[in-house]
PDB file of C-alpha atoms and ligand atoms in Angstrom:
ATOM      1  CA  MET A  45     -38.937  -3.519  -3.193  1.00 69.00           C
ATOM      2  CA  CYS A  46     -40.535  -4.765   0.023  1.00 85.00           C
ATOM      3  CA  GLU A  47     -41.539  -1.655   2.003  1.00 90.00           C
ATOM      4  CA  GLU A  48     -41.773  -3.446   5.301  1.00 93.00           C
ATOM      5  CA  ARG A  49     -38.204  -4.747   5.041  1.00 95.00           C
ATOM      6  CA  VAL A  50     -36.922  -1.338   3.963  1.00 96.00           C
ATOM      7  CA  ARG A  51     -38.528   0.247   7.031  1.00 96.00           C
ATOM      8  CA  LYS A  52     -37.042  -2.468   9.240  1.00 97.00           C
ATOM      9  CA  ALA A  53     -33.598  -1.876   7.713  1.00 98.00           C
ATOM     10  CA  ALA A  54     -33.915   1.902   8.209  1.00 97.00           C
ATOM     11  CA  ALA A  55     -34.793   1.362  11.874  1.00 97.00           C
ATOM     12  CA  LEU A  56     -31.777  -0.906  12.321  1.00 97.00           C
ATOM     13  CA  VAL A  57     -29.460   1.680  10.734  1.00 97.00           C
ATOM     14  CA  ARG A  58     -30.997   4.387  12.930  1.00 96.00           C
ATOM     15  CA  SER A  59     -30.392   2.448  16.123  1.00 96.00           C
ATOM     16  CA  SER A  60     -26.922   1.187  15.175  1.00 97.00           C
ATOM     17  CA  ARG A  61     -23.834   2.317  17.048  1.00 98.00           C
ATOM     18  CA  HIS A  62     -21.227   1.811  14.302  1.00 98.00           C
ATOM     19  CA  ALA A  63     -22.641   1.085  10.850  1.00 98.00           C
ATOM     20  CA  ILE A  64     -20.378   0.589   7.848  1.00 98.00           C
ATOM     21  CA  ALA A  65     -20.937  -0.218   4.168  1.00 98.00           C
ATOM     22  CA  LEU A  66     -19.170  -2.696   1.907  1.00 98.00           C
ATOM     23  CA  THR A  67     -19.771  -1.862  -1.732  1.00 98.00           C
ATOM     24  CA  GLY A  68     -19.059  -3.636  -5.011  1.00 97.00           C
ATOM     25  CA  ALA A  69     -19.350  -3.051  -8.726  1.00 95.00           C
ATOM     26  CA  GLY A  70     -23.182  -3.230  -8.589  1.00 96.00           C
ATOM     27  CA  ILE A  71     -23.452   0.176  -6.912  1.00 98.00           C
ATOM     28  CA  SER A  72     -21.812   1.818  -9.929  1.00 97.00           C
ATOM     29  CA  VAL A  73     -23.782  -0.015 -12.640  1.00 96.00           C
ATOM     30  CA  GLU A  74     -26.365   2.758 -12.685  1.00 96.00           C
ATOM     31  CA  SER A  75     -23.541   5.259 -13.203  1.00 97.00           C
ATOM     32  CA  GLY A  76     -22.880   3.428 -16.471  1.00 94.00           C
ATOM     33  CA  ILE A  77     -19.918   1.316 -15.306  1.00 93.00           C
ATOM     34  CA  PRO A  78     -20.501  -2.370 -16.035  1.00 89.00           C
ATOM     35  CA  ALA A  79     -19.949  -4.967 -13.279  1.00 88.00           C
ATOM     36  CA  PHE A  80     -17.846  -8.037 -13.945  1.00 82.00           C
ATOM     37  CA  ARG A  81     -20.415 -10.739 -13.288  1.00 77.00           C
ATOM     38  CA  GLY A  82     -24.032 -10.878 -14.473  1.00 72.00           C
ATOM     39  CA  THR A  83     -25.603 -10.675 -17.899  1.00 72.00           C
ATOM     40  CA  GLN A  84     -24.235  -7.203 -18.731  1.00 72.00           C
ATOM     41  CA  GLY A  85     -20.952  -8.029 -17.014  1.00 79.00           C
ATOM     42  CA  LEU A  86     -17.530  -7.392 -18.492  1.00 80.00           C
ATOM     43  CA  TRP A  87     -16.579 -11.023 -18.056  1.00 79.00           C
ATOM     44  CA  ASN A  88     -18.987 -11.950 -20.837  1.00 84.00           C
ATOM     45  CA  LYS A  89     -16.740  -9.995 -23.182  1.00 85.00           C
ATOM     46  CA  TYR A  90     -13.355 -10.462 -21.527  1.00 88.00           C
ATOM     47  CA  ASP A  91     -12.312 -13.814 -20.084  1.00 88.00           C
ATOM     48  CA  PRO A  92     -11.005 -13.153 -16.539  1.00 85.00           C
ATOM     49  CA  ALA A  93      -8.320 -15.799 -16.990  1.00 84.00           C
ATOM     50  CA  GLU A  94      -6.858 -13.686 -19.801  1.00 90.00           C
ATOM     51  CA  TYR A  95      -7.434 -10.216 -18.362  1.00 93.00           C
ATOM     52  CA  ALA A  96      -7.798 -10.155 -14.583  1.00 93.00           C
ATOM     53  CA  TYR A  97      -4.610 -11.777 -13.302  1.00 96.00           C
ATOM     54  CA  ILE A  98      -1.383  -9.906 -12.750  1.00 97.00           C
ATOM     55  CA  SER A  99       0.327 -12.724 -14.654  1.00 97.00           C
ATOM     56  CA  SER A 100      -1.876 -12.049 -17.708  1.00 96.00           C
ATOM     57  CA  PHE A 101      -1.153  -8.315 -17.469  1.00 97.00           C
ATOM     58  CA  LEU A 102       2.594  -8.932 -17.367  1.00 98.00           C
ATOM     59  CA  ALA A 103       2.466 -11.541 -20.144  1.00 97.00           C
ATOM     60  CA  ASN A 104       0.491  -9.331 -22.524  1.00 97.00           C
ATOM     61  CA  PRO A 105       0.187  -5.738 -21.289  1.00 98.00           C
ATOM     62  CA  ARG A 106      -0.978  -4.375 -24.621  1.00 98.00           C
ATOM     63  CA  LYS A 107      -3.946  -6.766 -24.714  1.00 97.00           C
ATOM     64  CA  VAL A 108      -5.003  -6.065 -21.113  1.00 97.00           C
ATOM     65  CA  TRP A 109      -4.530  -2.327 -21.657  1.00 97.00           C
ATOM     66  CA  GLY A 110      -7.073  -2.652 -24.506  1.00 96.00           C
ATOM     67  CA  MET A 111      -9.713  -3.562 -21.923  1.00 94.00           C
ATOM     68  CA  LEU A 112      -8.436  -0.997 -19.413  1.00 95.00           C
ATOM     69  CA  LYS A 113      -8.592   1.791 -21.989  1.00 95.00           C
ATOM     70  CA  GLU A 114     -12.233   0.921 -22.671  1.00 92.00           C
ATOM     71  CA  LEU A 115     -12.955   1.023 -18.911  1.00 92.00           C
ATOM     72  CA  TYR A 116     -11.179   4.365 -18.500  1.00 95.00           C
ATOM     73  CA  GLN A 117     -13.238   5.870 -21.310  1.00 93.00           C
ATOM     74  CA  ILE A 118     -16.392   4.820 -19.446  1.00 92.00           C
ATOM     75  CA  MET A 119     -15.150   5.860 -15.978  1.00 93.00           C
ATOM     76  CA  GLU A 120     -14.014   9.276 -17.201  1.00 91.00           C
ATOM     77  CA  ASN A 121     -17.602  10.437 -17.713  1.00 91.00           C
ATOM     78  CA  ALA A 122     -19.239   8.529 -14.868  1.00 97.00           C
ATOM     79  CA  LEU A 123     -20.983  10.454 -12.086  1.00 98.00           C
ATOM     80  CA  PRO A 124     -22.173   9.255  -8.685  1.00 98.00           C
ATOM     81  CA  ASN A 125     -25.770   7.979  -8.762  1.00 98.00           C
ATOM     82  CA  PRO A 126     -28.432   8.249  -6.013  1.00 98.00           C
ATOM     83  CA  ALA A 127     -26.966   5.177  -4.250  1.00 98.00           C
ATOM     84  CA  HIS A 128     -23.572   6.871  -3.810  1.00 98.00           C
ATOM     85  CA  HIS A 129     -25.264  10.110  -2.733  1.00 98.00           C
ATOM     86  CA  ALA A 130     -27.368   8.262  -0.161  1.00 98.00           C
ATOM     87  CA  LEU A 131     -24.255   6.735   1.454  1.00 98.00           C
ATOM     88  CA  ALA A 132     -22.662  10.199   1.597  1.00 98.00           C
ATOM     89  CA  GLU A 133     -25.830  11.542   3.213  1.00 98.00           C
ATOM     90  CA  LEU A 134     -25.876   8.711   5.787  1.00 98.00           C
ATOM     91  CA  GLU A 135     -22.293   9.593   6.716  1.00 98.00           C
ATOM     92  CA  LYS A 136     -23.219  13.291   7.107  1.00 98.00           C
ATOM     93  CA  MET A 137     -26.164  12.305   9.310  1.00 97.00           C
ATOM     94  CA  GLY A 138     -23.693  10.438  11.526  1.00 97.00           C
ATOM     95  CA  ARG A 139     -25.306   7.099  10.682  1.00 97.00           C
ATOM     96  CA  LEU A 140     -22.430   5.608   8.670  1.00 98.00           C
ATOM     97  CA  LYS A 141     -18.863   5.470   9.947  1.00 98.00           C
ATOM     98  CA  ALA A 142     -17.029   4.113   6.887  1.00 98.00           C
ATOM     99  CA  VAL A 143     -17.398   2.840   3.342  1.00 98.00           C
ATOM    100  CA  ILE A 144     -15.190  -0.060   2.336  1.00 98.00           C
ATOM    101  CA  THR A 145     -15.314  -0.303  -1.437  1.00 98.00           C
ATOM    102  CA  GLN A 146     -14.053  -2.897  -3.868  1.00 98.00           C
ATOM    103  CA  ASN A 147     -14.555  -0.362  -6.645  1.00 97.00           C
ATOM    104  CA  VAL A 148     -11.772   1.639  -8.213  1.00 97.00           C
ATOM    105  CA  ASP A 149     -13.936   4.324  -9.826  1.00 97.00           C
ATOM    106  CA  GLY A 150     -13.652   7.006  -7.108  1.00 97.00           C
ATOM    107  CA  LEU A 151     -17.420   7.628  -7.097  1.00 98.00           C
ATOM    108  CA  HIS A 152     -17.835   7.439  -3.294  1.00 98.00           C
ATOM    109  CA  GLU A 153     -15.318  10.254  -2.874  1.00 98.00           C
ATOM    110  CA  LYS A 154     -17.008  12.224  -5.665  1.00 98.00           C
ATOM    111  CA  ALA A 155     -20.340  11.835  -3.866  1.00 98.00           C
ATOM    112  CA  GLY A 156     -18.792  13.323  -0.720  1.00 98.00           C
ATOM    113  CA  ASN A 157     -18.021  10.365   1.561  1.00 98.00           C
ATOM    114  CA  GLU A 158     -15.019  11.194   3.712  1.00 98.00           C
ATOM    115  CA  ARG A 159     -14.048   7.858   5.190  1.00 98.00           C
ATOM    116  CA  VAL A 160     -13.594   5.577   2.184  1.00 98.00           C
ATOM    117  CA  ILE A 161     -11.355   2.521   2.356  1.00 98.00           C
ATOM    118  CA  GLU A 162     -10.327   1.533  -1.172  1.00 98.00           C
ATOM    119  CA  PHE A 163      -9.796  -2.178  -0.757  1.00 98.00           C
ATOM    120  CA  HIS A 164      -8.727  -2.834  -4.342  1.00 98.00           C
ATOM    121  CA  GLY A 165      -6.747   0.335  -4.923  1.00 98.00           C
ATOM    122  CA  ARG A 166      -7.529   3.322  -7.114  1.00 96.00           C
ATOM    123  CA  GLY A 167      -7.987   3.540 -10.827  1.00 97.00           C
ATOM    124  CA  ASP A 168      -7.067   7.204 -11.170  1.00 97.00           C
ATOM    125  CA  ILE A 169      -3.381   6.564 -10.430  1.00 98.00           C
ATOM    126  CA  LEU A 170      -0.915   4.753 -12.692  1.00 98.00           C
ATOM    127  CA  VAL A 171       2.236   3.307 -11.182  1.00 98.00           C
ATOM    128  CA  CYS A 172       5.505   2.466 -12.959  1.00 98.00           C
ATOM    129  CA  LEU A 173       6.472  -1.159 -12.446  1.00 98.00           C
ATOM    130  CA  SER A 174      10.177  -0.292 -12.874  1.00 98.00           C
ATOM    131  CA  CYS A 175      10.780   2.894 -10.819  1.00 98.00           C
ATOM    132  CA  SER A 176       7.522   3.048  -8.746  1.00 98.00           C
ATOM    133  CA  ALA A 177       6.740   6.610  -9.918  1.00 98.00           C
ATOM    134  CA  GLN A 178       3.049   7.445  -9.756  1.00 98.00           C
ATOM    135  CA  TYR A 179       1.040   9.514 -12.229  1.00 98.00           C
ATOM    136  CA  PRO A 180      -2.554  10.782 -12.241  1.00 98.00           C
ATOM    137  CA  ILE A 181      -4.295   9.052 -15.149  1.00 97.00           C
ATOM    138  CA  GLU A 182      -5.103  12.375 -16.839  1.00 95.00           C
ATOM    139  CA  LYS A 183      -1.380  13.158 -17.186  1.00 97.00           C
ATOM    140  CA  ILE A 184      -0.738  10.036 -19.263  1.00 97.00           C
ATOM    141  CA  SER A 185      -1.833   9.617 -22.879  1.00 97.00           C
ATOM    142  CA  LEU A 186      -3.480   6.310 -23.745  1.00 96.00           C
ATOM    143  CA  GLY A 187      -3.004   7.032 -27.449  1.00 96.00           C
ATOM    144  CA  THR A 188      -0.405   4.267 -27.587  1.00 96.00           C
ATOM    145  CA  ILE A 189      -0.870   1.264 -25.350  1.00 97.00           C
ATOM    146  CA  PRO A 190       0.572   0.059 -23.126  1.00 98.00           C
ATOM    147  CA  PRO A 191       1.511   3.487 -21.723  1.00 98.00           C
ATOM    148  CA  LEU A 192       5.126   3.820 -20.551  1.00 98.00           C
ATOM    149  CA  CYS A 193       6.710   5.774 -17.704  1.00 98.00           C
ATOM    150  CA  PRO A 194       7.796   9.249 -18.930  1.00 98.00           C
ATOM    151  CA  ARG A 195      10.806   9.012 -16.599  1.00 98.00           C
ATOM    152  CA  CYS A 196      12.206   5.510 -17.266  1.00 98.00           C
ATOM    153  CA  GLN A 197      10.077   3.939 -20.031  1.00 98.00           C
ATOM    154  CA  GLY A 198       8.935   1.215 -17.623  1.00 98.00           C
ATOM    155  CA  LEU A 199       5.483  -0.338 -17.975  1.00 98.00           C
ATOM    156  CA  LEU A 200       2.627   1.597 -16.315  1.00 98.00           C
ATOM    157  CA  LYS A 201      -0.108  -0.254 -14.466  1.00 98.00           C
ATOM    158  CA  PRO A 202      -3.252   1.110 -12.807  1.00 98.00           C
ATOM    159  CA  ASP A 203      -2.756   1.206  -9.031  1.00 98.00           C
ATOM    160  CA  VAL A 204      -5.478  -1.420  -8.623  1.00 98.00           C
ATOM    161  CA  VAL A 205      -5.360  -4.965  -7.334  1.00 98.00           C
ATOM    162  CA  PHE A 206      -5.304  -7.648 -10.011  1.00 97.00           C
ATOM    163  CA  PHE A 207      -6.013 -11.259  -9.062  1.00 96.00           C
ATOM    164  CA  GLY A 208      -2.765 -12.644  -7.664  1.00 97.00           C
ATOM    165  CA  GLU A 209      -1.744  -9.325  -6.084  1.00 97.00           C
ATOM    166  CA  PRO A 210      -1.936  -8.510  -2.377  1.00 97.00           C
ATOM    167  CA  ILE A 211      -4.470  -6.070  -0.933  1.00 98.00           C
ATOM    168  CA  PRO A 212      -2.750  -2.766   0.007  1.00 97.00           C
ATOM    169  CA  ARG A 213      -1.733  -3.230   3.637  1.00 97.00           C
ATOM    170  CA  PHE A 214      -3.273  -0.063   5.049  1.00 97.00           C
ATOM    171  CA  ALA A 215      -6.649  -0.767   3.404  1.00 98.00           C
ATOM    172  CA  LEU A 216      -6.595  -4.369   4.593  1.00 98.00           C
ATOM    173  CA  GLU A 217      -5.886  -3.349   8.182  1.00 98.00           C
ATOM    174  CA  GLU A 218      -8.434  -0.536   8.232  1.00 98.00           C
ATOM    175  CA  ALA A 219     -11.163  -2.668   6.646  1.00 98.00           C
ATOM    176  CA  PHE A 220     -10.753  -5.530   9.103  1.00 98.00           C
ATOM    177  CA  LYS A 221     -10.578  -3.041  11.973  1.00 98.00           C
ATOM    178  CA  GLU A 222     -13.944  -1.624  10.852  1.00 98.00           C
ATOM    179  CA  ALA A 223     -15.406  -5.110  10.451  1.00 98.00           C
ATOM    180  CA  GLY A 224     -14.312  -5.829  14.015  1.00 98.00           C
ATOM    181  CA  LEU A 225     -15.810  -2.613  15.414  1.00 97.00           C
ATOM    182  CA  CYS A 226     -19.109  -2.420  13.577  1.00 98.00           C
ATOM    183  CA  ASP A 227     -22.538  -3.546  14.697  1.00 98.00           C
ATOM    184  CA  LEU A 228     -24.158  -3.245  11.256  1.00 98.00           C
ATOM    185  CA  VAL A 229     -22.937  -3.723   7.673  1.00 98.00           C
ATOM    186  CA  LEU A 230     -24.730  -2.567   4.530  1.00 98.00           C
ATOM    187  CA  VAL A 231     -23.475  -4.930   1.813  1.00 98.00           C
ATOM    188  CA  VAL A 232     -24.317  -3.220  -1.473  1.00 98.00           C
ATOM    189  CA  GLY A 233     -23.966  -4.505  -5.048  1.00 97.00           C
ATOM    190  CA  THR A 234     -21.349  -7.139  -4.481  1.00 96.00           C
ATOM    191  CA  SER A 235     -21.511 -10.774  -5.530  1.00 94.00           C
ATOM    192  CA  ALA A 236     -19.282 -11.508  -2.493  1.00 94.00           C
ATOM    193  CA  GLN A 237     -17.160 -13.914  -4.478  1.00 93.00           C
ATOM    194  CA  VAL A 238     -13.858 -12.065  -4.386  1.00 93.00           C
ATOM    195  CA  TYR A 239     -11.713 -12.773  -1.330  1.00 95.00           C
ATOM    196  CA  PRO A 240     -10.569 -11.455   1.087  1.00 97.00           C
ATOM    197  CA  ALA A 241     -13.199  -8.682   0.630  1.00 97.00           C
ATOM    198  CA  ALA A 242     -15.989 -11.253   0.974  1.00 97.00           C
ATOM    199  CA  GLU A 243     -14.597 -12.254   4.365  1.00 98.00           C
ATOM    200  CA  LEU A 244     -15.517  -8.866   5.859  1.00 98.00           C
ATOM    201  CA  PRO A 245     -19.258  -9.574   6.350  1.00 98.00           C
ATOM    202  CA  TYR A 246     -18.391 -12.963   7.899  1.00 98.00           C
ATOM    203  CA  GLN A 247     -15.983 -11.269  10.272  1.00 98.00           C
ATOM    204  CA  ALA A 248     -18.678  -8.746  11.241  1.00 98.00           C
ATOM    205  CA  ALA A 249     -21.313 -11.451  11.670  1.00 98.00           C
ATOM    206  CA  SER A 250     -18.979 -13.466  13.886  1.00 97.00           C
ATOM    207  CA  HIS A 251     -19.510 -10.851  16.601  1.00 97.00           C
ATOM    208  CA  ARG A 252     -23.245 -10.584  15.915  1.00 96.00           C
ATOM    209  CA  SER A 253     -23.324  -7.571  13.601  1.00 97.00           C
ATOM    210  CA  THR A 254     -26.516  -7.133  11.624  1.00 98.00           C
ATOM    211  CA  ILE A 255     -25.945  -7.695   7.903  1.00 98.00           C
ATOM    212  CA  ILE A 256     -28.244  -5.860   5.491  1.00 98.00           C
ATOM    213  CA  GLU A 257     -27.778  -6.825   1.868  1.00 98.00           C
ATOM    214  CA  ILE A 258     -28.887  -4.746  -1.119  1.00 98.00           C
ATOM    215  CA  ASN A 259     -28.643  -6.498  -4.456  1.00 97.00           C
ATOM    216  CA  LEU A 260     -30.672  -7.389  -7.538  1.00 95.00           C
ATOM    217  CA  GLU A 261     -30.193 -11.055  -6.707  1.00 95.00           C
ATOM    218  CA  GLU A 262     -29.352 -13.255  -3.743  1.00 96.00           C
ATOM    219  CA  THR A 263     -25.702 -14.097  -3.096  1.00 96.00           C
ATOM    220  CA  GLU A 264     -23.911 -16.701  -1.025  1.00 95.00           C
ATOM    221  CA  LEU A 265     -24.145 -14.364   1.949  1.00 97.00           C
ATOM    222  CA  THR A 266     -27.929 -14.191   1.805  1.00 97.00           C
ATOM    223  CA  HIS A 267     -28.429 -17.652   3.224  1.00 95.00           C
ATOM    224  CA  SER A 268     -25.134 -18.365   4.944  1.00 96.00           C
ATOM    225  CA  LEU A 269     -25.419 -15.190   7.044  1.00 96.00           C
ATOM    226  CA  LYS A 270     -29.228 -14.914   7.010  1.00 92.00           C
ATOM    227  CA  THR A 271     -28.908 -11.322   5.852  1.00 94.00           C
ATOM    228  CA  LEU A 272     -31.790  -8.876   5.868  1.00 97.00           C
ATOM    229  CA  PHE A 273     -32.035  -9.010   2.076  1.00 98.00           C
ATOM    230  CA  LEU A 274     -33.422  -5.981   0.223  1.00 97.00           C
ATOM    231  CA  GLN A 275     -33.905  -6.929  -3.394  1.00 97.00           C
ATOM    232  CA  GLY A 276     -33.687  -4.196  -6.018  1.00 96.00           C
ATOM    233  CA  PRO A 277     -31.476  -1.472  -7.477  1.00 97.00           C
ATOM    234  CA  ALA A 278     -29.229   0.212  -4.915  1.00 98.00           C
ATOM    235  CA  SER A 279     -30.144   3.622  -6.413  1.00 98.00           C
ATOM    236  CA  GLN A 280     -33.746   3.119  -5.290  1.00 97.00           C
ATOM    237  CA  ILE A 281     -33.229   1.360  -1.962  1.00 97.00           C
ATOM    238  CA  LEU A 282     -30.418   3.403  -0.358  1.00 98.00           C
ATOM    239  CA  PRO A 283     -32.235   6.757  -0.740  1.00 98.00           C
ATOM    240  CA  ARG A 284     -35.207   5.167   1.055  1.00 97.00           C
ATOM    241  CA  LEU A 285     -32.932   4.423   4.035  1.00 96.00           C
ATOM    242  CA  VAL A 286     -32.036   8.124   4.128  1.00 97.00           C
ATOM    243  CA  GLU A 287     -35.683   9.219   3.882  1.00 94.00           C
ATOM    244  CA  GLU A 288     -36.694   6.893   6.687  1.00 89.00           C
ATOM    245  CA  GLY A 289     -33.598   7.915   8.686  1.00 76.00           C
TER     246      GLY A 289
HETATM  247  P1  NAD B  79     -19.443  -8.349  -9.253  1.00 83.91           P
HETATM  248  O1  NAD B  79     -19.360  -7.853 -10.668  1.00 83.91           O
HETATM  249  O2  NAD B  79     -18.902  -9.665  -8.935  1.00 83.91           O
HETATM  250  O3  NAD B  79     -20.964  -8.364  -8.782  1.00 83.91           O
HETATM  251  C1  NAD B  79     -21.814  -7.268  -8.951  1.00 83.91           C
HETATM  252  C2  NAD B  79     -23.017  -7.493  -8.053  1.00 83.91           C
HETATM  253  O4  NAD B  79     -23.829  -6.332  -8.108  1.00 83.91           O
HETATM  254  C3  NAD B  79     -23.903  -8.674  -8.464  1.00 83.91           C
HETATM  255  O5  NAD B  79     -24.206  -9.444  -7.325  1.00 83.91           O
HETATM  256  C4  NAD B  79     -25.156  -7.992  -9.058  1.00 83.91           C
HETATM  257  O6  NAD B  79     -26.325  -8.769  -8.814  1.00 83.91           O
HETATM  258  C5  NAD B  79     -25.191  -6.712  -8.271  1.00 83.91           C
HETATM  259  N1  NAD B  79     -25.845  -5.583  -8.947  1.00 83.91           N
HETATM  260  C6  NAD B  79     -25.803  -5.248 -10.255  1.00 83.91           C
HETATM  261  N2  NAD B  79     -26.499  -4.123 -10.472  1.00 83.91           N
HETATM  262  C7  NAD B  79     -26.986  -3.724  -9.272  1.00 83.91           C
HETATM  263  C8  NAD B  79     -27.783  -2.616  -8.835  1.00 83.91           C
HETATM  264  N3  NAD B  79     -28.218  -1.695  -9.690  1.00 83.91           N
HETATM  265  N4  NAD B  79     -28.085  -2.533  -7.516  1.00 83.91           N
HETATM  266  C9  NAD B  79     -27.661  -3.468  -6.633  1.00 83.91           C
HETATM  267  N5  NAD B  79     -26.902  -4.535  -6.990  1.00 83.91           N
HETATM  268  C10 NAD B  79     -26.574  -4.650  -8.284  1.00 83.91           C
HETATM  269  O7  NAD B  79     -18.812  -7.198  -8.380  1.00 83.91           O
HETATM  270  P2  NAD B  79     -17.909  -7.286  -7.086  1.00 83.91           P
HETATM  271  O8  NAD B  79     -18.527  -8.192  -6.089  1.00 83.91           O
HETATM  272  O9  NAD B  79     -17.619  -5.872  -6.724  1.00 83.91           O
HETATM  273  O10 NAD B  79     -16.549  -7.985  -7.557  1.00 83.91           O
HETATM  274  C11 NAD B  79     -15.925  -7.619  -8.772  1.00 83.91           C
HETATM  275  C12 NAD B  79     -14.548  -7.000  -8.643  1.00 83.91           C
HETATM  276  O11 NAD B  79     -14.387  -6.177  -9.792  1.00 83.91           O
HETATM  277  C13 NAD B  79     -14.374  -6.082  -7.490  1.00 83.91           C
HETATM  278  O12 NAD B  79     -13.231  -6.487  -6.858  1.00 83.91           O
HETATM  279  C14 NAD B  79     -14.158  -4.671  -8.067  1.00 83.91           C
HETATM  280  O13 NAD B  79     -12.895  -4.191  -7.634  1.00 83.91           O
HETATM  281  C15 NAD B  79     -13.993  -4.846  -9.522  1.00 83.91           C
HETATM  282  N6  NAD B  79     -14.804  -3.931 -10.376  1.00 83.91           N
HETATM  283  C16 NAD B  79     -14.892  -2.611 -10.083  1.00 83.91           C
HETATM  284  C17 NAD B  79     -15.691  -1.780 -10.856  1.00 83.91           C
HETATM  285  C18 NAD B  79     -15.797  -0.323 -10.481  1.00 83.91           C
HETATM  286  O14 NAD B  79     -14.840   0.238  -9.950  1.00 83.91           O
HETATM  287  N7  NAD B  79     -16.967   0.309 -10.697  1.00 83.91           N
HETATM  288  C19 NAD B  79     -16.384  -2.279 -11.965  1.00 83.91           C
HETATM  289  C20 NAD B  79     -16.246  -3.647 -12.272  1.00 83.91           C
HETATM  290  C21 NAD B  79     -15.444  -4.459 -11.449  1.00 83.91           C
HETATM  291 ZN1   ZN B  80       9.435   4.579 -14.220  1.00 83.91          ZN
END
């Protein structure tokens, strides 16, 4: 971690008028939830073409539920890590106005952030594809997969966005509103390859927002947006921004 850059980033956050964060799977890796891309990523085990598209879910729900069940078992025990806590602290200090997350693990809310925009939906709710009833995940047994709607026996699907599905309208509108308002974005633990989420930093940069990126490795944003790049684990870097705050 480059101390000088961290101090520069902290000063920029301190002097910002409307800072927001965009987070991805990387922020939750240290809570034990694997990301999709990267060496430990889920996509090394599960081919996205077979598991990540809504068409693959509908074609073979039992197979895709096999992966989902594994993810739920991991998410059930996951706790926020110091990176999540630091973002909650920045919000309490009045330094951070919103978190836009691509994650579906609920860890920002658990850490105490109040304004969280869940761009890809929420994993703790299952929705019936036949009658639209919604159920908290803990009310539904995953003993037999795929789980079916207790009311109509329709297929249940996590209320998350698969490839090929639209972003929930409210989240889309709120996220782009924030990207239009902000003067600083903390982009944390995202490979910035999934659209339209990856458009948000470009939108912010188009009106001269500062983009600070925290990641283990450079991404496409690093050079295209000339981000202030802080290399290292989010759980070590974000708490430093609080300390310096
Ligand atoms: P991604 O898997 O494409 O990329 C993860 C990024 O995080 C990589 O750039 C990696 O270098 C970085 N990273 C890994 N560990 C890190 C750490 N400790 N500190 C900082 N950076 C770290 O993730 P994405 O860009 O969010 O896109 C994947 C999609 O998958 C998202 O849409 C998300 O909805 C979904 N997803 C969610 C979860 C979750 O809810 N926790 C988990 C896996 C995937
Ligand atoms: Zn139903």
